Amino acid sequence: MSSKLLREHDSLMKSLITTAKKDRAYVVARLHRRDYYSALRRNHKLDQTEVSQDSGLGLYVFTMRGHVAFGSTNNLTTDSVQSLYKELLAAARTNEELGIGQAKEIYELKPQANLGEDALHYQHLSLLDYDLGALPPLMEKLEKFITDLNPAINVSIATDIEQDQWRIMRSDGTDVDFSVPKVRVRTAVLTLQTKAGSAQARLRYSAPTLADLETQLVDAETSIRETVSDLERQITAKSVTPGSPAMILDAALVGMIAHEALGHPAESDLVISHNSVLGDSKGHFKKGQKIAATSVNVFDHEANLTHGFHPYGAFGNVRKPVAIVKNGVLSESISDVFSANKTGVPNKNCERSEGYWAPAVPRMSNTYVEVTDHQPIGGDKSTIAAEQAQATLRASGTFKKHPSVLFIRQMTGGQVNPANGSFMFGTAFVDELTDKSITARKPVSFSGSVLAALTSISFAAGDVDTTDFGYCGKSSQTAHVTSGGNALVFLEPNSEVTVA
Amino acid sequence: MQPAAQIARYNDALKKHADVTRFRLFLSEQQAIDVGFTKQTVVGIYQPATQNQHIVLNYAIELADGRIAYGKTHPASSDPKMLINLAKTTAAPSEEPLILSPATSADPLPPLISTPGRPNGLLPALTKQASALRTALLATKAKSFEGELSAIYSNSAYLDSNGLTLESEAIRFAGRYEVNGALETSFSTRQADTVTPVLLERVAGLTDFGNALEASPTVLKKKRLPIFLANGTDLVDTFLLSQLAGNSILDGSSRFKTEDFTKHTAVAHAGFNLPFDQTRPMHQHSIRFDGQGLTGQKYDLIKDGKLTEPFCDLKSATRLGFSPRIGESSSRVALTDLPDFADISTETDSFILAFHALGVHTQNKFLGTYSLPCADSLYFEKGKLVGPVSPVITGNFFDVLKDKKTCLVRHPLFSAPMLTFVTDLTV
């Protein structure tokens, strides 16, 4: 079965592969089309909309000995593509003469069959077939919902629709394609300024279709009410005392630990270049090292059409699930064919590119912590998050050992130094919980050592929630990702994990 | 075909079309060459020898019914008729007419390329230079390093329904490397063959710092010290610059209001300035014009510690009543007569030299509070290196700005200014 998408470039691709064959060169040709629509609402009205369309080709050219050059163009004519190919072939041959830029592992990739045009791999919809006029009323409705709760809150909302189509072809006959649609409230900024102080929060939602996004916003009404309440409480809240308290985190923050603190160091290009705390001095992944309790697992995989989904790696083979930590032990790396063997892990085809112009590097998709033997969440679904956390801690007897626990939720961004394993996350809301009270605090910076945070996990409650999504930056590229974990995860105090 | 010629056919069609009242067109063609290197190799698979070509047409079209369409497309895959139809389908109502640039075709524009025309042979030239850099870094026996060299050639044209036409040709050479995941240096210029010599000069100095960081950690007893932070402009950008955009003031997401600028509210001590000069000939931070047809200018965002103006695009400038400017994304390009690190540090009894504060962008810019680990730092007393430390710096950046000891300083190993300020520490 061959691809269904981007067939208008068939003759261009055919001539490229034919030419490469004559030159005894091997090509990986990645066609990519992005259609994008954004709408911005500010000062109570639709302020601006924008449409963007771009198509291009990202091309790897390998010599028979595996020396490589990469290039791209969005001038998709046969002449332009052939000209690019010739320049890249010359560069690859020069690299061969110089003995540099070798990546012969490309020849280890087996030809990939097309997975087919099912709903998971083929959600192609022309941008203009979306009901673009439905986004402005959706934003208006969201703003009204928020300002009805508190008219003093200033709301600005950015929404977008992004449709990516990929077609990846190789000299070995591989021809695969997929399309991933995203309809998002990219960010809704809620700003509350009063005489007593100021606070700001951000909401975000992502879905594959407009109808799904509308449903998500309805389902989110309870949490939006909580966010508004949290904003109001934060105005007069006091700061926490810096230190290393007992903490309970929500799925979003646990997801940040999974993504920033474990996922990045697990990327095999960082392991092999000695820039990962999860790699040894020989550039091998520290497979087999125990780094957490037996009940703690960390995975990277997305099986559904969500923000981090992409079924094939950027070189065209099926992306496989990764068990970074299994039963508390380091197991697999986020790897690709070029670094898997060298780091001592299996190849999972985890390479990604932001667009046709970008070289592929190992990236995450959906990274989450799953603590087995987790407890049920305390309280019921209608109670607010802080009360649920308090009930969970009470039910587990935690308050007897730790009379005060910080409940930290929603992250505002994170960064990790994969080389030394230190992380820093910004957080949105904090409550100090005791058996009898819930007291709002100012947001904290949550930082420390990756491995210390993982070993501090003592128990979890609730099922895994991976709805939090974001934009991960690496090598000057952005990857769409999701992350998460059990609904609540408790961390014992650890001097290497701090809040301030 | 040159960009100006490519957009000329759109210009003709849009001017004649009965449904179009105003428009702006900006076409940009770019070729970028990148060559990466690591300790393991030059031009490996993750940083291959790369050649990217990209062309885009940005448009803003006001229709007779008052709606405005904004967008980007490829000029070859679109034609004027398609573009107008797309505009009609996607345009949205607007509070005001499409605003056009106040610039004129006679405005002086800085040259940004010494020899016109796309240069050839850059890929092999940069590969050779990357090899030389890698060889120098290998000799330091660093645990790890990675970097890249790049050259970006661009050719662009702007025109609008007022008849303003602008053209630009530019080239920029840049390079960076990072040692042991901690020490990063970078440099950019419009002159060929300048980047690598500068980066090579810095190898010895960075190696010395890298070796110093490997020593046994020192215990810091003081809870408050001056710090010289290599990525300190990230703090300025996160807490200050991001809130000086006209659109942030318009939509209420900035802590500042219009009157803070009209009344020149003091946000920093009187010696703190943030001026920008986008007009310097052949300077790496100069700009001829942007997609709105605004030309590069000199302006101050902060002067003598006071807010002077927000940086506004055409729309926010009109609504707020300020001059439109080409905005800057980072304070590191601010033009300012900076003192040298060597001079300031000798006046300071004890201080921390920090190469990187982790997670600056995660901090609450609205409140101004920061708590940032600085894992790779060195502690100095009376001008002498004591040893490596890993403090967490804490405080409120808006208080830091008011302290007269806060300033940007030049350091020979870093192209971006360092920021020095007195801060609380958690150790």
PDB file of N, CA and C in Angstrom, chain B residues 292-365:
ATOM      1  N   GLN B 292       5.918  44.439   8.373  1.00  0.00           N
ATOM      2  CA  GLN B 292       4.893  45.481   8.360  1.00  0.00           C
ATOM      3  C   GLN B 292       5.367  46.719   7.599  1.00  0.00           C
ATOM      4  N   GLY B 293       6.602  46.667   7.105  1.00  0.00           N
ATOM      5  CA  GLY B 293       7.156  47.824   6.416  1.00  0.00           C
ATOM      6  C   GLY B 293       7.753  48.856   7.352  1.00  0.00           C
ATOM      7  N   LEU B 294       7.901  48.497   8.628  1.00  0.00           N
ATOM      8  CA  LEU B 294       8.559  49.417   9.559  1.00  0.00           C
ATOM      9  C   LEU B 294      10.061  49.316   9.344  1.00  0.00           C
ATOM     10  N   THR B 295      10.731  50.461   9.358  1.00  0.00           N
ATOM     11  CA  THR B 295      12.174  50.440   9.169  1.00  0.00           C
ATOM     12  C   THR B 295      12.878  50.474  10.529  1.00  0.00           C
ATOM     13  N   GLY B 296      14.106  49.997  10.555  1.00  0.00           N
ATOM     14  CA  GLY B 296      14.870  49.961  11.798  1.00  0.00           C
ATOM     15  C   GLY B 296      15.100  51.351  12.363  1.00  0.00           C
ATOM     16  N   GLN B 297      15.072  51.455  13.669  1.00  0.00           N
ATOM     17  CA  GLN B 297      15.184  52.760  14.319  1.00  0.00           C
ATOM     18  C   GLN B 297      16.038  52.677  15.572  1.00  0.00           C
ATOM     19  N   LYS B 298      16.300  53.868  16.113  1.00  0.00           N
ATOM     20  CA  LYS B 298      16.907  53.947  17.455  1.00  0.00           C
ATOM     21  C   LYS B 298      15.788  54.284  18.419  1.00  0.00           C
ATOM     22  N   TYR B 299      15.702  53.567  19.511  1.00  0.00           N
ATOM     23  CA  TYR B 299      14.713  53.962  20.511  1.00  0.00           C
ATOM     24  C   TYR B 299      15.094  53.416  21.873  1.00  0.00           C
ATOM     25  N   ASP B 300      14.494  54.009  22.886  1.00  0.00           N
ATOM     26  CA  ASP B 300      14.736  53.572  24.263  1.00  0.00           C
ATOM     27  C   ASP B 300      13.469  52.955  24.823  1.00  0.00           C
ATOM     28  N   LEU B 301      13.599  51.790  25.421  1.00  0.00           N
ATOM     29  CA  LEU B 301      12.468  51.241  26.170  1.00  0.00           C
ATOM     30  C   LEU B 301      12.541  51.735  27.621  1.00  0.00           C
ATOM     31  N   ILE B 302      13.769  51.790  28.126  1.00  0.00           N
ATOM     32  CA  ILE B 302      13.962  52.304  29.486  1.00  0.00           C
ATOM     33  C   ILE B 302      15.117  53.295  29.436  1.00  0.00           C
ATOM     34  N   LYS B 303      14.877  54.467  30.008  1.00  0.00           N
ATOM     35  CA  LYS B 303      15.934  55.480  30.028  1.00  0.00           C
ATOM     36  C   LYS B 303      16.031  56.043  31.430  1.00  0.00           C
ATOM     37  N   ASP B 304      17.229  56.055  31.946  1.00  0.00           N
ATOM     38  CA  ASP B 304      17.454  56.545  33.322  1.00  0.00           C
ATOM     39  C   ASP B 304      16.528  55.831  34.301  1.00  0.00           C
ATOM     40  N   GLY B 305      16.292  54.573  34.068  1.00  0.00           N
ATOM     41  CA  GLY B 305      15.481  53.769  34.967  1.00  0.00           C
ATOM     42  C   GLY B 305      13.977  53.892  34.771  1.00  0.00           C
ATOM     43  N   LYS B 306      13.562  54.737  33.824  1.00  0.00           N
ATOM     44  CA  LYS B 306      12.115  54.979  33.671  1.00  0.00           C
ATOM     45  C   LYS B 306      11.607  54.405  32.353  1.00  0.00           C
ATOM     46  N   LEU B 307      10.378  53.978  32.377  1.00  0.00           N
ATOM     47  CA  LEU B 307       9.747  53.494  31.150  1.00  0.00           C
ATOM     48  C   LEU B 307       9.557  54.669  30.195  1.00  0.00           C
ATOM     49  N   THR B 308       9.969  54.480  28.930  1.00  0.00           N
ATOM     50  CA  THR B 308       9.775  55.566  27.969  1.00  0.00           C
ATOM     51  C   THR B 308       8.630  55.244  27.021  1.00  0.00           C
ATOM     52  N   GLU B 309       8.672  54.058  26.422  1.00  0.00           N
ATOM     53  CA  GLU B 309       7.597  53.665  25.526  1.00  0.00           C
ATOM     54  C   GLU B 309       7.565  52.147  25.453  1.00  0.00           C
ATOM     55  N   PRO B 310       6.387  51.600  25.150  1.00  0.00           N
ATOM     56  CA  PRO B 310       6.345  50.162  24.883  1.00  0.00           C
ATOM     57  C   PRO B 310       6.810  49.935  23.445  1.00  0.00           C
ATOM     58  N   PHE B 311       7.188  48.696  23.110  1.00  0.00           N
ATOM     59  CA  PHE B 311       7.462  48.472  21.691  1.00  0.00           C
ATOM     60  C   PHE B 311       6.173  47.929  21.053  1.00  0.00           C
ATOM     61  N   CYS B 312       5.693  48.713  20.118  1.00  0.00           N
ATOM     62  CA  CYS B 312       4.372  48.468  19.539  1.00  0.00           C
ATOM     63  C   CYS B 312       4.473  48.130  18.067  1.00  0.00           C
ATOM     64  N   ASP B 313       3.662  47.159  17.637  1.00  0.00           N
ATOM     65  CA  ASP B 313       3.499  46.976  16.204  1.00  0.00           C
ATOM     66  C   ASP B 313       2.542  48.069  15.717  1.00  0.00           C
ATOM     67  N   LEU B 314       2.204  48.028  14.445  1.00  0.00           N
ATOM     68  CA  LEU B 314       1.394  49.107  13.880  1.00  0.00           C
ATOM     69  C   LEU B 314       0.042  49.217  14.591  1.00  0.00           C
ATOM     70  N   LYS B 315      -0.553  48.063  14.872  1.00  0.00           N
ATOM     71  CA  LYS B 315      -1.893  48.084  15.444  1.00  0.00           C
ATOM     72  C   LYS B 315      -1.870  48.615  16.870  1.00  0.00           C
ATOM     73  N   SER B 316      -1.004  48.081  17.694  1.00  0.00           N
ATOM     74  CA  SER B 316      -0.993  48.510  19.091  1.00  0.00           C
ATOM     75  C   SER B 316      -0.496  49.951  19.204  1.00  0.00           C
ATOM     76  N   ALA B 317       0.381  50.365  18.295  1.00  0.00           N
ATOM     77  CA  ALA B 317       0.842  51.757  18.312  1.00  0.00           C
ATOM     78  C   ALA B 317      -0.323  52.702  18.066  1.00  0.00           C
ATOM     79  N   THR B 318      -1.161  52.356  17.107  1.00  0.00           N
ATOM     80  CA  THR B 318      -2.315  53.212  16.787  1.00  0.00           C
ATOM     81  C   THR B 318      -3.276  53.261  17.962  1.00  0.00           C
ATOM     82  N   ARG B 319      -3.525  52.118  18.570  1.00  0.00           N
ATOM     83  CA  ARG B 319      -4.514  52.067  19.651  1.00  0.00           C
ATOM     84  C   ARG B 319      -4.005  52.726  20.923  1.00  0.00           C
ATOM     85  N   LEU B 320      -2.703  52.608  21.178  1.00  0.00           N
ATOM     86  CA  LEU B 320      -2.156  53.147  22.425  1.00  0.00           C
ATOM     87  C   LEU B 320      -1.632  54.567  22.264  1.00  0.00           C
ATOM     88  N   GLY B 321      -1.367  54.964  21.024  1.00  0.00           N
ATOM     89  CA  GLY B 321      -0.868  56.321  20.807  1.00  0.00           C
ATOM     90  C   GLY B 321       0.640  56.458  20.932  1.00  0.00           C
ATOM     91  N   PHE B 322       1.368  55.374  20.616  1.00  0.00           N
ATOM     92  CA  PHE B 322       2.835  55.447  20.616  1.00  0.00           C
ATOM     93  C   PHE B 322       3.355  55.236  19.201  1.00  0.00           C
ATOM     94  N   SER B 323       4.665  55.413  19.052  1.00  0.00           N
ATOM     95  CA  SER B 323       5.260  55.191  17.732  1.00  0.00           C
ATOM     96  C   SER B 323       5.411  53.694  17.492  1.00  0.00           C
ATOM     97  N   PRO B 324       5.165  53.251  16.256  1.00  0.00           N
ATOM     98  CA  PRO B 324       5.397  51.828  15.963  1.00  0.00           C
ATOM     99  C   PRO B 324       6.896  51.548  15.854  1.00  0.00           C
ATOM    100  N   ARG B 325       7.299  50.386  16.339  1.00  0.00           N
ATOM    101  CA  ARG B 325       8.717  50.015  16.302  1.00  0.00           C
ATOM    102  C   ARG B 325       8.844  48.566  15.869  1.00  0.00           C
ATOM    103  N   ILE B 326      10.000  48.235  15.343  1.00  0.00           N
ATOM    104  CA  ILE B 326      10.317  46.821  15.157  1.00  0.00           C
ATOM    105  C   ILE B 326      10.749  46.326  16.535  1.00  0.00           C
ATOM    106  N   GLY B 327       9.985  45.401  17.091  1.00  0.00           N
ATOM    107  CA  GLY B 327      10.267  44.941  18.444  1.00  0.00           C
ATOM    108  C   GLY B 327      11.501  44.066  18.507  1.00  0.00           C
ATOM    109  N   GLU B 328      12.074  43.998  19.668  1.00  0.00           N
ATOM    110  CA  GLU B 328      13.230  43.139  19.884  1.00  0.00           C
ATOM    111  C   GLU B 328      12.824  42.029  20.849  1.00  0.00           C
ATOM    112  N   SER B 329      13.325  40.824  20.598  1.00  0.00           N
ATOM    113  CA  SER B 329      12.913  39.717  21.458  1.00  0.00           C
ATOM    114  C   SER B 329      13.834  39.535  22.642  1.00  0.00           C
ATOM    115  N   SER B 330      14.969  40.241  22.638  1.00  0.00           N
ATOM    116  CA  SER B 330      15.892  40.041  23.753  1.00  0.00           C
ATOM    117  C   SER B 330      16.666  41.300  24.059  1.00  0.00           C
ATOM    118  N   SER B 331      16.898  41.499  25.345  1.00  0.00           N
ATOM    119  CA  SER B 331      17.689  42.647  25.793  1.00  0.00           C
ATOM    120  C   SER B 331      19.167  42.463  25.473  1.00  0.00           C
ATOM    121  N   ARG B 332      19.550  41.255  25.028  1.00  0.00           N
ATOM    122  CA  ARG B 332      20.970  41.066  24.769  1.00  0.00           C
ATOM    123  C   ARG B 332      21.458  41.905  23.597  1.00  0.00           C
ATOM    124  N   VAL B 333      20.506  42.392  22.783  1.00  0.00           N
ATOM    125  CA  VAL B 333      20.936  43.220  21.656  1.00  0.00           C
ATOM    126  C   VAL B 333      20.897  44.713  22.004  1.00  0.00           C
ATOM    127  N   ALA B 334      20.511  45.007  23.238  1.00  0.00           N
ATOM    128  CA  ALA B 334      20.430  46.415  23.618  1.00  0.00           C
ATOM    129  C   ALA B 334      21.792  47.077  23.482  1.00  0.00           C
ATOM    130  N   LEU B 335      21.763  48.266  22.918  1.00  0.00           N
ATOM    131  CA  LEU B 335      22.987  49.031  22.772  1.00  0.00           C
ATOM    132  C   LEU B 335      23.216  49.806  24.044  1.00  0.00           C
ATOM    133  N   THR B 336      24.298  49.613  24.668  1.00  0.00           N
ATOM    134  CA  THR B 336      24.523  50.356  25.886  1.00  0.00           C
ATOM    135  C   THR B 336      26.018  50.328  26.180  1.00  0.00           C
ATOM    136  N   ASP B 337      26.484  51.419  26.718  1.00  0.00           N
ATOM    137  CA  ASP B 337      27.910  51.548  26.995  1.00  0.00           C
ATOM    138  C   ASP B 337      28.193  50.765  28.267  1.00  0.00           C
ATOM    139  N   LEU B 338      28.665  49.566  28.110  1.00  0.00           N
ATOM    140  CA  LEU B 338      28.742  48.677  29.258  1.00  0.00           C
ATOM    141  C   LEU B 338      30.114  48.701  29.917  1.00  0.00           C
ATOM    142  N   PRO B 339      30.122  48.615  31.232  1.00  0.00           N
ATOM    143  CA  PRO B 339      31.408  48.445  31.917  1.00  0.00           C
ATOM    144  C   PRO B 339      31.912  47.024  31.694  1.00  0.00           C
ATOM    145  N   ASP B 340      33.179  46.842  31.898  1.00  0.00           N
ATOM    146  CA  ASP B 340      33.769  45.507  31.756  1.00  0.00           C
ATOM    147  C   ASP B 340      33.641  44.734  33.054  1.00  0.00           C
ATOM    148  N   PHE B 341      33.475  43.439  32.894  1.00  0.00           N
ATOM    149  CA  PHE B 341      33.421  42.545  34.060  1.00  0.00           C
ATOM    150  C   PHE B 341      34.672  42.724  34.909  1.00  0.00           C
ATOM    151  N   ALA B 342      35.815  42.842  34.274  1.00  0.00           N
ATOM    152  CA  ALA B 342      37.072  42.940  35.017  1.00  0.00           C
ATOM    153  C   ALA B 342      37.061  44.159  35.948  1.00  0.00           C
ATOM    154  N   ASP B 343      36.531  45.277  35.470  1.00  0.00           N
ATOM    155  CA  ASP B 343      36.500  46.499  36.277  1.00  0.00           C
ATOM    156  C   ASP B 343      35.519  46.372  37.439  1.00  0.00           C
ATOM    157  N   ILE B 344      34.328  45.885  37.152  1.00  0.00           N
ATOM    158  CA  ILE B 344      33.297  45.811  38.194  1.00  0.00           C
ATOM    159  C   ILE B 344      33.676  44.765  39.240  1.00  0.00           C
ATOM    160  N   SER B 345      34.211  43.640  38.787  1.00  0.00           N
ATOM    161  CA  SER B 345      34.482  42.562  39.744  1.00  0.00           C
ATOM    162  C   SER B 345      35.603  42.940  40.699  1.00  0.00           C
ATOM    163  N   THR B 346      36.559  43.758  40.239  1.00  0.00           N
ATOM    164  CA  THR B 346      37.635  44.149  41.149  1.00  0.00           C
ATOM    165  C   THR B 346      37.124  45.108  42.221  1.00  0.00           C
ATOM    166  N   GLU B 347      35.996  45.723  41.953  1.00  0.00           N
ATOM    167  CA  GLU B 347      35.412  46.619  42.971  1.00  0.00           C
ATOM    168  C   GLU B 347      34.552  45.843  43.964  1.00  0.00           C
ATOM    169  N   THR B 348      34.397  44.548  43.718  1.00  0.00           N
ATOM    170  CA  THR B 348      33.467  43.748  44.531  1.00  0.00           C
ATOM    171  C   THR B 348      34.268  42.781  45.389  1.00  0.00           C
ATOM    172  N   ASP B 349      33.992  42.787  46.650  1.00  0.00           N
ATOM    173  CA  ASP B 349      34.795  41.997  47.590  1.00  0.00           C
ATOM    174  C   ASP B 349      34.603  40.500  47.343  1.00  0.00           C
ATOM    175  N   SER B 350      33.366  40.056  47.429  1.00  0.00           N
ATOM    176  CA  SER B 350      33.058  38.644  47.183  1.00  0.00           C
ATOM    177  C   SER B 350      31.939  38.571  46.179  1.00  0.00           C
ATOM    178  N   PHE B 351      31.988  37.616  45.284  1.00  0.00           N
ATOM    179  CA  PHE B 351      30.896  37.482  44.316  1.00  0.00           C
ATOM    180  C   PHE B 351      30.850  36.075  43.758  1.00  0.00           C
ATOM    181  N   ILE B 352      29.722  35.799  43.113  1.00  0.00           N
ATOM    182  CA  ILE B 352      29.530  34.527  42.426  1.00  0.00           C
ATOM    183  C   ILE B 352      29.523  34.799  40.926  1.00  0.00           C
ATOM    184  N   LEU B 353      30.224  33.963  40.207  1.00  0.00           N
ATOM    185  CA  LEU B 353      30.173  34.001  38.743  1.00  0.00           C
ATOM    186  C   LEU B 353      29.346  32.779  38.328  1.00  0.00           C
ATOM    187  N   ALA B 354      28.160  33.013  37.810  1.00  0.00           N
ATOM    188  CA  ALA B 354      27.247  31.915  37.475  1.00  0.00           C
ATOM    189  C   ALA B 354      27.081  31.837  35.962  1.00  0.00           C
ATOM    190  N   PHE B 355      27.229  30.646  35.419  1.00  0.00           N
ATOM    191  CA  PHE B 355      27.165  30.508  33.965  1.00  0.00           C
ATOM    192  C   PHE B 355      25.744  30.301  33.458  1.00  0.00           C
ATOM    193  N   HIS B 356      24.895  29.814  34.315  1.00  0.00           N
ATOM    194  CA  HIS B 356      23.545  29.565  33.835  1.00  0.00           C
ATOM    195  C   HIS B 356      22.583  29.453  35.008  1.00  0.00           C
ATOM    196  N   ALA B 357      21.507  30.195  34.955  1.00  0.00           N
ATOM    197  CA  ALA B 357      20.405  30.024  35.912  1.00  0.00           C
ATOM    198  C   ALA B 357      19.356  29.184  35.192  1.00  0.00           C
ATOM    199  N   LEU B 358      18.952  28.092  35.800  1.00  0.00           N
ATOM    200  CA  LEU B 358      18.042  27.142  35.144  1.00  0.00           C
ATOM    201  C   LEU B 358      16.588  27.565  35.309  1.00  0.00           C
ATOM    202  N   GLY B 359      15.869  27.518  34.211  1.00  0.00           N
ATOM    203  CA  GLY B 359      14.416  27.683  34.280  1.00  0.00           C
ATOM    204  C   GLY B 359      13.917  29.110  34.388  1.00  0.00           C
ATOM    205  N   VAL B 360      14.672  30.071  33.852  1.00  0.00           N
ATOM    206  CA  VAL B 360      14.259  31.476  33.987  1.00  0.00           C
ATOM    207  C   VAL B 360      12.855  31.685  33.423  1.00  0.00           C
ATOM    208  N   HIS B 361      12.578  31.041  32.287  1.00  0.00           N
ATOM    209  CA  HIS B 361      11.295  31.295  31.613  1.00  0.00           C
ATOM    210  C   HIS B 361      10.101  30.734  32.395  1.00  0.00           C
ATOM    211  N   THR B 362      10.362  29.934  33.437  1.00  0.00           N
ATOM    212  CA  THR B 362       9.255  29.343  34.191  1.00  0.00           C
ATOM    213  C   THR B 362       8.785  30.246  35.322  1.00  0.00           C
ATOM    214  N   GLN B 363       9.503  31.292  35.577  1.00  0.00           N
ATOM    215  CA  GLN B 363       9.184  32.127  36.735  1.00  0.00           C
ATOM    216  C   GLN B 363       7.940  32.976  36.491  1.00  0.00           C
ATOM    217  N   ASN B 364       7.324  33.406  37.565  1.00  0.00           N
ATOM    218  CA  ASN B 364       6.098  34.188  37.485  1.00  0.00           C
ATOM    219  C   ASN B 364       6.456  35.635  37.177  1.00  0.00           C
ATOM    220  N   LYS B 365       6.367  35.987  35.928  1.00  0.00           N
ATOM    221  CA  LYS B 365       6.833  37.322  35.517  1.00  0.00           C
ATOM    222  C   LYS B 365       5.918  38.412  36.057  1.00  0.00           C
TER     223      LYS B 365
END
